[in-house]
Amino acid sequence: MRIEFGWSLDGAAWADGGGAAGIARLGPRGLVQLLQGRLGLTRPAVEPAVRVAQYARRIAEADHPWLRASFSVDPWTTASTVLAWRDAAITAGARLEATDAAPERITALCTVEAAAPDLAAGAADDLRELVDVLSEEVTWPLGIESLCCHEDPGSLPGLWPRLFELLETAGVTMEHAAAGEQGRPKLVLVEAEDEWTAAETAARMLAGREGSPLQVLAGADTVLLDQELHRRGLPALGVADSAADRTALQILPLFLSLAVAPVDVQQLAAFLDLRVMDAPEGGREQVGLIPARARSVLLDALAQEPGTGGTAWQEAMAGLEADGEISESGLEMLRALSALVTAPIAPEELTPARVREVTAPLGKRLRALGQGDPSLSRASTHLQVLLEVLEELDPGTVLRERALAQMVESAGGRAGSPFARPEATTRWRISSRPAQLLPVGGDVLWWGADRDDASTGVTWDAAEVEALNGLGARLLPPAQLAALDTDAGLRGLHGAERIIVIRTRRRAEKPTAPHALLAHLAAGRAAPGQGVEDVLESIRLSPEATLRTDGFALAGARRGVKVPRPSRIAPLPTDLAKEVEPARHLLPPRLSYSQAEDLLGCRQKWTYKNGLQIRAASVATVPTGNRMIGTLVHAVVEQLVGSGDRRPSADRIRQEIETQVPRLASELLLPGREVELADVRERTVRSLATFFDRLGAAGLVITSVESRFEEPLVLHLQQGDVTVPFVGYRDVEAEDAEGRPTVIDLKWTYAARKYPELFEAGEALQLAAYAHALHEEGTDVGYFLLSQGEFVSANPALDPHGRPVLDIEDLWSRGTAGMAEALDEIGSGRVDARSGQILLDADQDLSTPRSAAKKTYASAREAARSQGSLVVDARCDYCEFSLLCGMRGDDS
């Protein structure tokens, strides 16, 4: 075997060196691995995270004072950083043995090394072991005839010069690659403002070439370029970086975030909805850790009670247990998840043993689903590495949540991109580093020639360099070390006849700078007195300059280009109504107040949501914010009334809030939400104390809360009368001493004027609907604003503001007439967006300040009242259908 060695050749394809002919093209890591195999020194690989865990234990045992303070605050980061220093010192050739008068960092490394004789070997130890074995008398044949080194072995750092000496002693013929004639390739530079334009230009060039060979140097991912290549019927290059945030690596951290109290229900919803997906063009079915039949059921339970362990969750689990269609593997996962979120681990009980216990069902589920699926196999490996890390810890150690998160992140490493799939092609050879280019002449397309600011390694100060040299190290100055990569890159580029650089001035919304090697190439072309930037400017082209009257032309590549006819973006619509086929079948099987509000406020919204059943994903319906708090306080009122206490004390109200929060608003228990929880709790205590006191002082006795009603509603439509059930829940019903009923609707809102204005304008349709369903004359109605602790009512005993009595019958009559009119319009095929149309007719839109929009709606209400109708503000700014109607963006 013959070997071609280059300092920057790690990652080069085996075939590049002529592997079939017994020639290998290797970098440092590749050569070490080959020699390990020849000398029988291979061993099972140890994950970097496991080595960090081992090293952390050794740091704790060594207890060096220089590391003590940092290690006590952040043991994982300290161990990871110090291990990197240790490996860098070993790679440099140092033997970390106790030494006198050394700098503190070196002394600390030597002290920990003495306490870590059984640390799993890393890449640095592999190199040291090779040198030690070859230093002995080796009779085992290496099977290597010659080794041709691109660099002078004496210019390499650390143990590498010694390794090459030993290989030569062992019979390997050492050669130095001839410098050869330094080429002066032509340079073409195309700079685009964005990645899309750059990708289109590069794809046109590749599609328009004929004949001569081409190498592609992909200095950045080719995801966008591959899309453009596919559009032209060409194979993808398939270059994409691995990353730590791939779907497979999100499963374990998301699961563990649910294991420790308090549980974030939004994270729980995300886990329930999590799918492991392949690339978009993969055509594979999405896989979920939670069975599809269970996913929506549990998400609906969270939508009812945004907490854990509540009645809705338990009922959902009972129903799933009785469902015979779910596999046993799926049921086991459901049971484990339910037990975990119902009784999560207390932070003071977070130990390695508990983590292993709660992750066991996840591992079993991943193995059951992951047969042949690389994504789930990667997730299983992630979990296995974490378990190996935990094995290095004392089972009874209490883990900090931050430390556990660091371990999980380190155990995951980086996962490959689903787009990293080069497609079979013989037209182009693809490299990711300039040094990997073959000196075959021809053209090189350099895609993404941006400056790389990656770290060059550990920096030692002068005293530390002297100490390490005394321990056997061979450290090169940083400039000399960087020159190795620069020279290797230039050797690769100088082997081409022409280099076509296509790059973008901005990538990922951040400005980029040209690669440093471009400056070297430009310097070789500079005339006396001409600067590098002047050279680059003289050859710089814009993508527009590649388009001529006869088509695209760049560096000998030509391709016809069709120029589309200019089109003008249509202006935003002035009429939001949609004209469709008559849809008389779109009648509600039942009506609730929320449906009635949609019919009156925006017929399109009702049609999309109720008529056509277009809904937001279940994961998006889990309440948060005001809706969650309102649900919580409603439940508190229900429990207080159910206990029979007509005027509960502040302590009793506070106690009930504490009881209901985990079930209905558990996200308020999360770290950082303490102030918000305290505000909600104390505001609710004051508000409900006022609520019960005012009712008592007014002589009102609560008779029921959350009482369901259902009654027939006759709608007079053009196609004939239609009767539908009108259903709902009245928050609070009360009676005075004479038996006259009062209906109170509870509202949690920070918009203090919204409901008083509705009431005073006679537009409080929800109150009218609830009162009308009682069919009792003299029914009093009102709101109670939970956040402000105020009643909105015409009863002076409850509300001293002297508000007018709400005309229930007139308001309900106008409401039902409006509902019938809306259904008639929908049935005829004209579906308008009334609320948005009111804004457009007033030359307003979603950017209009709310105060101005409210005045517009107030004027519309007055006009509608005079015509026996009413107007409902459908809040287009919060509507999920505003893109479909045209209020938000282009509706085309």
Coordinates of C-alpha atoms in Angstrom, one line a residue, residues 399-711:
L399 CA -28.2 16.3 39.6
R400 CA -28.8 19.9 38.9
E401 CA -31.2 20.4 36.1
R402 CA -28.7 22.5 34.2
A403 CA -26.1 19.8 34.6
L404 CA -28.5 17.2 33.3
A405 CA -29.3 19.4 30.3
Q406 CA -25.6 19.8 29.6
M407 CA -25.1 16.0 29.7
V408 CA -28.0 15.5 27.4
E409 CA -26.7 18.0 24.9
S410 CA -23.2 16.5 25.0
A411 CA -24.5 13.0 24.6
G412 CA -26.4 13.9 21.5
G413 CA -23.5 15.4 19.6
R414 CA -24.5 16.3 16.1
A415 CA -26.8 14.5 13.7
G416 CA -26.6 14.5 9.9
S417 CA -29.0 16.5 7.8
P418 CA -31.7 14.6 5.8
F419 CA -30.6 16.8 2.9
A420 CA -27.0 15.4 3.0
R421 CA -27.7 12.9 0.3
P422 CA -25.6 13.3 -2.8
E423 CA -27.2 11.7 -5.9
A424 CA -25.3 9.5 -8.3
T425 CA -23.4 11.5 -10.8
T426 CA -20.2 11.1 -12.8
R427 CA -20.2 14.7 -14.1
W428 CA -18.8 16.5 -11.0
R429 CA -16.4 15.6 -8.2
I430 CA -17.5 17.2 -4.9
S431 CA -15.2 18.4 -2.1
S432 CA -15.8 20.3 1.1
R433 CA -12.3 21.7 1.7
P434 CA -9.9 23.3 -0.8
A435 CA -7.1 20.9 0.2
Q436 CA -9.2 18.0 -1.0
L437 CA -9.2 19.2 -4.6
L438 CA -7.3 17.0 -7.1
P439 CA -4.6 18.6 -9.3
V440 CA -6.3 17.6 -12.5
G441 CA -6.6 21.0 -14.1
G442 CA -10.0 22.0 -15.5
D443 CA -12.5 24.2 -13.7
V444 CA -13.5 24.4 -10.0
L445 CA -16.9 25.8 -9.0
W446 CA -16.4 27.2 -5.5
W447 CA -19.8 27.5 -3.9
G448 CA -20.0 29.5 -0.7
A449 CA -16.5 30.9 -0.5
D450 CA -17.1 32.6 2.9
R451 CA -14.5 33.3 5.6
D452 CA -14.4 30.6 8.3
D453 CA -13.7 32.0 11.8
A454 CA -13.4 28.6 13.4
S455 CA -11.1 28.3 16.5
T456 CA -7.6 27.2 15.8
G457 CA -7.3 25.3 19.1
V458 CA -6.0 25.9 22.6
T459 CA -3.9 29.0 23.2
W460 CA -1.0 28.7 25.7
D461 CA 0.9 31.6 27.1
A462 CA 4.7 31.8 27.0
A463 CA 5.2 30.3 30.4
E464 CA 2.9 27.4 29.7
V465 CA 4.6 26.8 26.3
E466 CA 7.9 26.5 28.1
A467 CA 6.5 24.2 30.7
L468 CA 4.9 21.9 28.1
N469 CA 8.1 21.8 26.1
G470 CA 9.8 20.7 29.2
L471 CA 7.3 17.8 29.4
G472 CA 8.1 16.7 25.9
A473 CA 5.7 18.8 23.8
R474 CA 6.4 20.3 20.5
L475 CA 4.2 23.4 20.0
L476 CA 4.2 25.5 16.9
P477 CA 3.5 29.2 16.9
P478 CA -0.2 29.9 16.0
A479 CA 0.8 31.6 12.7
Q480 CA 2.9 28.6 11.6
L481 CA 0.1 26.2 12.5
A482 CA -2.5 28.3 10.5
A483 CA -0.1 28.3 7.6
L484 CA -0.3 24.5 7.3
D485 CA -4.0 24.8 6.5
T486 CA -3.5 27.8 4.2
D487 CA -0.7 26.2 2.2
A488 CA -2.8 23.0 1.8
G489 CA -5.8 24.9 0.6
L490 CA -3.7 26.9 -1.9
R491 CA -2.0 23.7 -3.2
G492 CA -5.5 22.3 -4.0
L493 CA -6.7 25.5 -5.7
H494 CA -3.6 26.0 -7.7
G495 CA -4.2 22.6 -9.3
A496 CA -7.1 24.1 -11.3
E497 CA -7.0 26.1 -14.5
R498 CA -10.0 28.3 -13.6
I499 CA -11.9 28.9 -10.4
I500 CA -15.5 30.2 -10.6
V501 CA -16.5 31.5 -7.2
I502 CA -20.2 32.0 -6.6
R503 CA -20.9 33.4 -3.1
T504 CA -23.5 35.6 -1.4
R505 CA -23.0 38.8 0.5
R506 CA -25.5 37.7 3.2
R507 CA -26.2 34.2 4.5
A508 CA -28.8 33.3 7.1
E509 CA -29.6 37.1 7.3
K510 CA -26.0 37.9 8.3
P511 CA -23.3 39.6 6.3
T512 CA -20.5 37.4 5.1
A513 CA -16.8 38.1 4.1
P514 CA -14.8 36.4 1.3
H515 CA -12.7 33.4 2.2
A516 CA -9.1 34.2 3.2
L517 CA -7.8 32.0 0.4
L518 CA -9.5 34.4 -2.1
A519 CA -7.2 37.1 -0.9
H520 CA -4.1 34.9 -1.6
L521 CA -5.4 34.0 -5.1
A522 CA -6.0 37.7 -5.8
A523 CA -2.6 38.6 -4.5
G524 CA -1.0 36.3 -7.1
R525 CA -2.8 38.2 -9.8
A526 CA -2.1 41.7 -8.5
A527 CA -0.1 44.2 -10.6
P528 CA 2.6 46.3 -9.0
G529 CA 0.9 48.8 -6.7
Q530 CA -2.5 47.0 -6.9
G531 CA -4.2 45.9 -3.7
V532 CA -6.1 42.6 -3.2
E533 CA -9.5 44.4 -3.0
D534 CA -8.7 46.1 -6.2
V535 CA -8.1 42.8 -7.9
L536 CA -11.3 41.3 -6.5
E537 CA -13.3 44.4 -7.6
S538 CA -11.9 44.1 -11.1
I539 CA -13.2 40.5 -11.5
R540 CA -16.4 40.8 -9.5
L541 CA -19.6 40.2 -11.4
S542 CA -23.3 40.5 -10.4
P543 CA -25.7 37.7 -11.3
E544 CA -27.4 40.2 -13.6
A545 CA -24.2 40.5 -15.6
T546 CA -24.4 36.8 -16.5
L547 CA -27.7 37.4 -18.4
R548 CA -27.4 38.6 -22.0
T549 CA -29.7 39.0 -24.9
D550 CA -29.1 35.5 -26.0
G551 CA -29.3 33.9 -22.6
F552 CA -27.1 33.0 -19.7
A553 CA -23.3 32.9 -20.1
L554 CA -20.6 32.4 -17.5
A555 CA -17.1 30.9 -17.8
G556 CA -17.9 29.0 -21.0
A557 CA -21.3 27.8 -19.8
R558 CA -24.3 28.8 -21.9
R559 CA -28.0 28.2 -21.4
G560 CA -31.1 29.7 -22.8
V561 CA -33.2 31.7 -20.4
K562 CA -36.9 32.4 -20.7
V563 CA -37.8 35.9 -19.5
P564 CA -41.3 35.8 -17.9
R565 CA -43.8 38.4 -18.8
P566 CA -43.7 41.2 -16.1
S567 CA -46.6 40.8 -13.7
R568 CA -48.0 43.4 -11.3
I569 CA -49.0 42.4 -7.8
A570 CA -52.7 42.8 -7.5
P571 CA -53.7 45.4 -4.9
L572 CA -55.3 44.3 -1.7
P573 CA -59.0 43.6 -2.2
T574 CA -61.6 46.3 -1.3
D575 CA -64.4 43.7 -1.1
L576 CA -63.7 40.7 1.1
A577 CA -66.8 38.8 0.1
K578 CA -66.3 35.4 -1.6
E579 CA -68.8 34.4 -4.3
V580 CA -69.1 30.6 -4.4
E581 CA -71.7 28.0 -5.3
P582 CA -74.9 28.1 -3.2
A583 CA -74.3 26.1 0.0
R584 CA -77.7 25.7 1.6
H585 CA -76.5 22.5 3.2
L586 CA -74.1 24.5 5.5
L587 CA -76.5 24.7 8.4
P588 CA -75.3 24.3 12.0
P589 CA -76.4 21.1 13.7
R590 CA -76.4 23.1 16.9
L591 CA -75.5 26.7 17.9
S592 CA -73.5 28.1 20.8
Y593 CA -72.9 31.7 21.6
S594 CA -69.3 31.5 20.1
Q595 CA -70.8 30.3 16.8
A596 CA -73.5 33.0 16.9
E597 CA -70.8 35.6 17.5
D598 CA -68.9 34.3 14.4
L599 CA -72.0 34.4 12.3
L600 CA -72.7 38.0 13.2
G601 CA -69.1 39.2 13.2
C602 CA -67.6 37.3 10.2
R603 CA -69.5 34.8 8.1
Q604 CA -66.3 33.7 6.5
K605 CA -64.9 32.8 9.9
W606 CA -68.0 30.7 10.7
T607 CA -67.9 29.0 7.3
Y608 CA -64.2 28.1 7.6
K609 CA -64.4 27.0 11.3
N610 CA -67.8 25.5 11.6
G611 CA -69.2 24.9 8.2
L612 CA -66.0 23.5 6.7
Q613 CA -64.4 22.3 10.0
I614 CA -61.1 24.0 9.3
R615 CA -59.4 24.1 12.7
A616 CA -56.1 24.9 14.2
A617 CA -53.9 21.9 15.0
S618 CA -54.8 20.4 18.4
V619 CA -51.4 21.3 19.8
A620 CA -52.3 25.0 19.2
T621 CA -55.5 24.8 21.2
V622 CA -53.8 24.2 24.6
P623 CA -54.8 27.4 26.5
T624 CA -52.3 29.9 27.8
G625 CA -52.4 33.5 28.9
N626 CA -55.8 35.0 29.7
R627 CA -57.8 32.0 28.5
M628 CA -55.9 29.7 30.8
I629 CA -56.3 32.0 33.8
G630 CA -60.0 32.5 33.1
T631 CA -60.5 28.7 33.1
L632 CA -58.6 28.5 36.4
V633 CA -60.7 31.2 38.2
H634 CA -63.9 29.7 36.8
A635 CA -63.0 26.4 38.4
V636 CA -62.1 28.1 41.7
V637 CA -65.5 29.7 41.8
E638 CA -67.2 26.4 41.0
Q639 CA -65.4 24.6 43.8
L640 CA -66.0 27.4 46.3
V641 CA -69.8 27.4 45.6
G642 CA -69.9 23.7 45.6
S643 CA -68.4 23.6 49.1
G644 CA -71.4 25.6 50.4
D645 CA -69.5 28.5 51.7
R646 CA -71.5 31.6 50.8
R647 CA -68.7 34.1 51.8
P648 CA -65.4 32.2 51.7
S649 CA -62.5 33.8 53.5
A650 CA -59.4 35.0 51.7
D651 CA -57.4 32.0 53.1
R652 CA -60.0 29.6 51.7
I653 CA -59.9 31.3 48.3
R654 CA -56.1 31.2 48.3
Q655 CA -56.1 27.5 49.3
E656 CA -58.5 26.6 46.4
I657 CA -56.3 28.5 43.9
E658 CA -53.3 26.5 45.1
T659 CA -55.2 23.3 44.6
Q660 CA -56.4 24.1 41.1
V661 CA -53.2 25.6 39.6
P662 CA -51.4 22.3 38.9
R663 CA -54.5 21.0 37.1
L664 CA -55.6 24.0 35.2
A665 CA -52.6 26.4 34.9
S666 CA -49.5 24.5 35.7
E667 CA -47.3 26.7 33.5
L668 CA -47.6 29.3 36.2
L669 CA -45.5 27.0 38.4
L670 CA -42.5 27.1 36.1
P671 CA -39.3 28.8 37.1
G672 CA -39.4 32.5 36.4
R673 CA -43.2 32.7 36.7
E674 CA -43.3 33.3 40.4
V675 CA -44.2 37.0 40.2
E676 CA -47.0 36.3 37.6
L677 CA -48.4 33.5 39.8
A678 CA -48.3 35.8 42.9
D679 CA -50.1 38.5 41.0
V680 CA -52.8 36.2 39.6
R681 CA -53.3 34.6 43.1
E682 CA -53.6 37.9 45.0
R683 CA -55.7 39.6 42.3
T684 CA -58.0 36.6 42.3
V685 CA -58.3 36.5 46.1
R686 CA -59.3 40.2 46.3
S687 CA -61.6 39.9 43.3
L688 CA -63.5 36.9 44.5
A689 CA -63.8 38.3 48.0
T690 CA -65.5 41.3 46.4
F691 CA -67.6 39.0 44.3
F692 CA -69.1 37.0 47.1
D693 CA -69.4 40.0 49.4
R694 CA -71.3 42.1 46.8
L695 CA -73.6 39.2 46.0
G696 CA -74.3 38.7 49.7
A697 CA -74.9 42.4 50.3
A698 CA -77.3 42.5 47.4
G699 CA -79.3 39.7 48.9
L700 CA -78.4 37.3 46.1
V701 CA -77.8 33.6 46.6
I702 CA -75.9 31.5 44.1
T703 CA -78.0 28.6 42.9
S704 CA -75.7 27.1 40.3
V705 CA -72.4 27.5 38.5
E706 CA -71.4 26.2 35.0
S707 CA -75.0 25.1 34.4
R708 CA -75.6 23.7 31.0
F709 CA -78.6 24.6 29.0
E710 CA -80.1 23.5 25.7
E711 CA -83.2 24.9 24.0

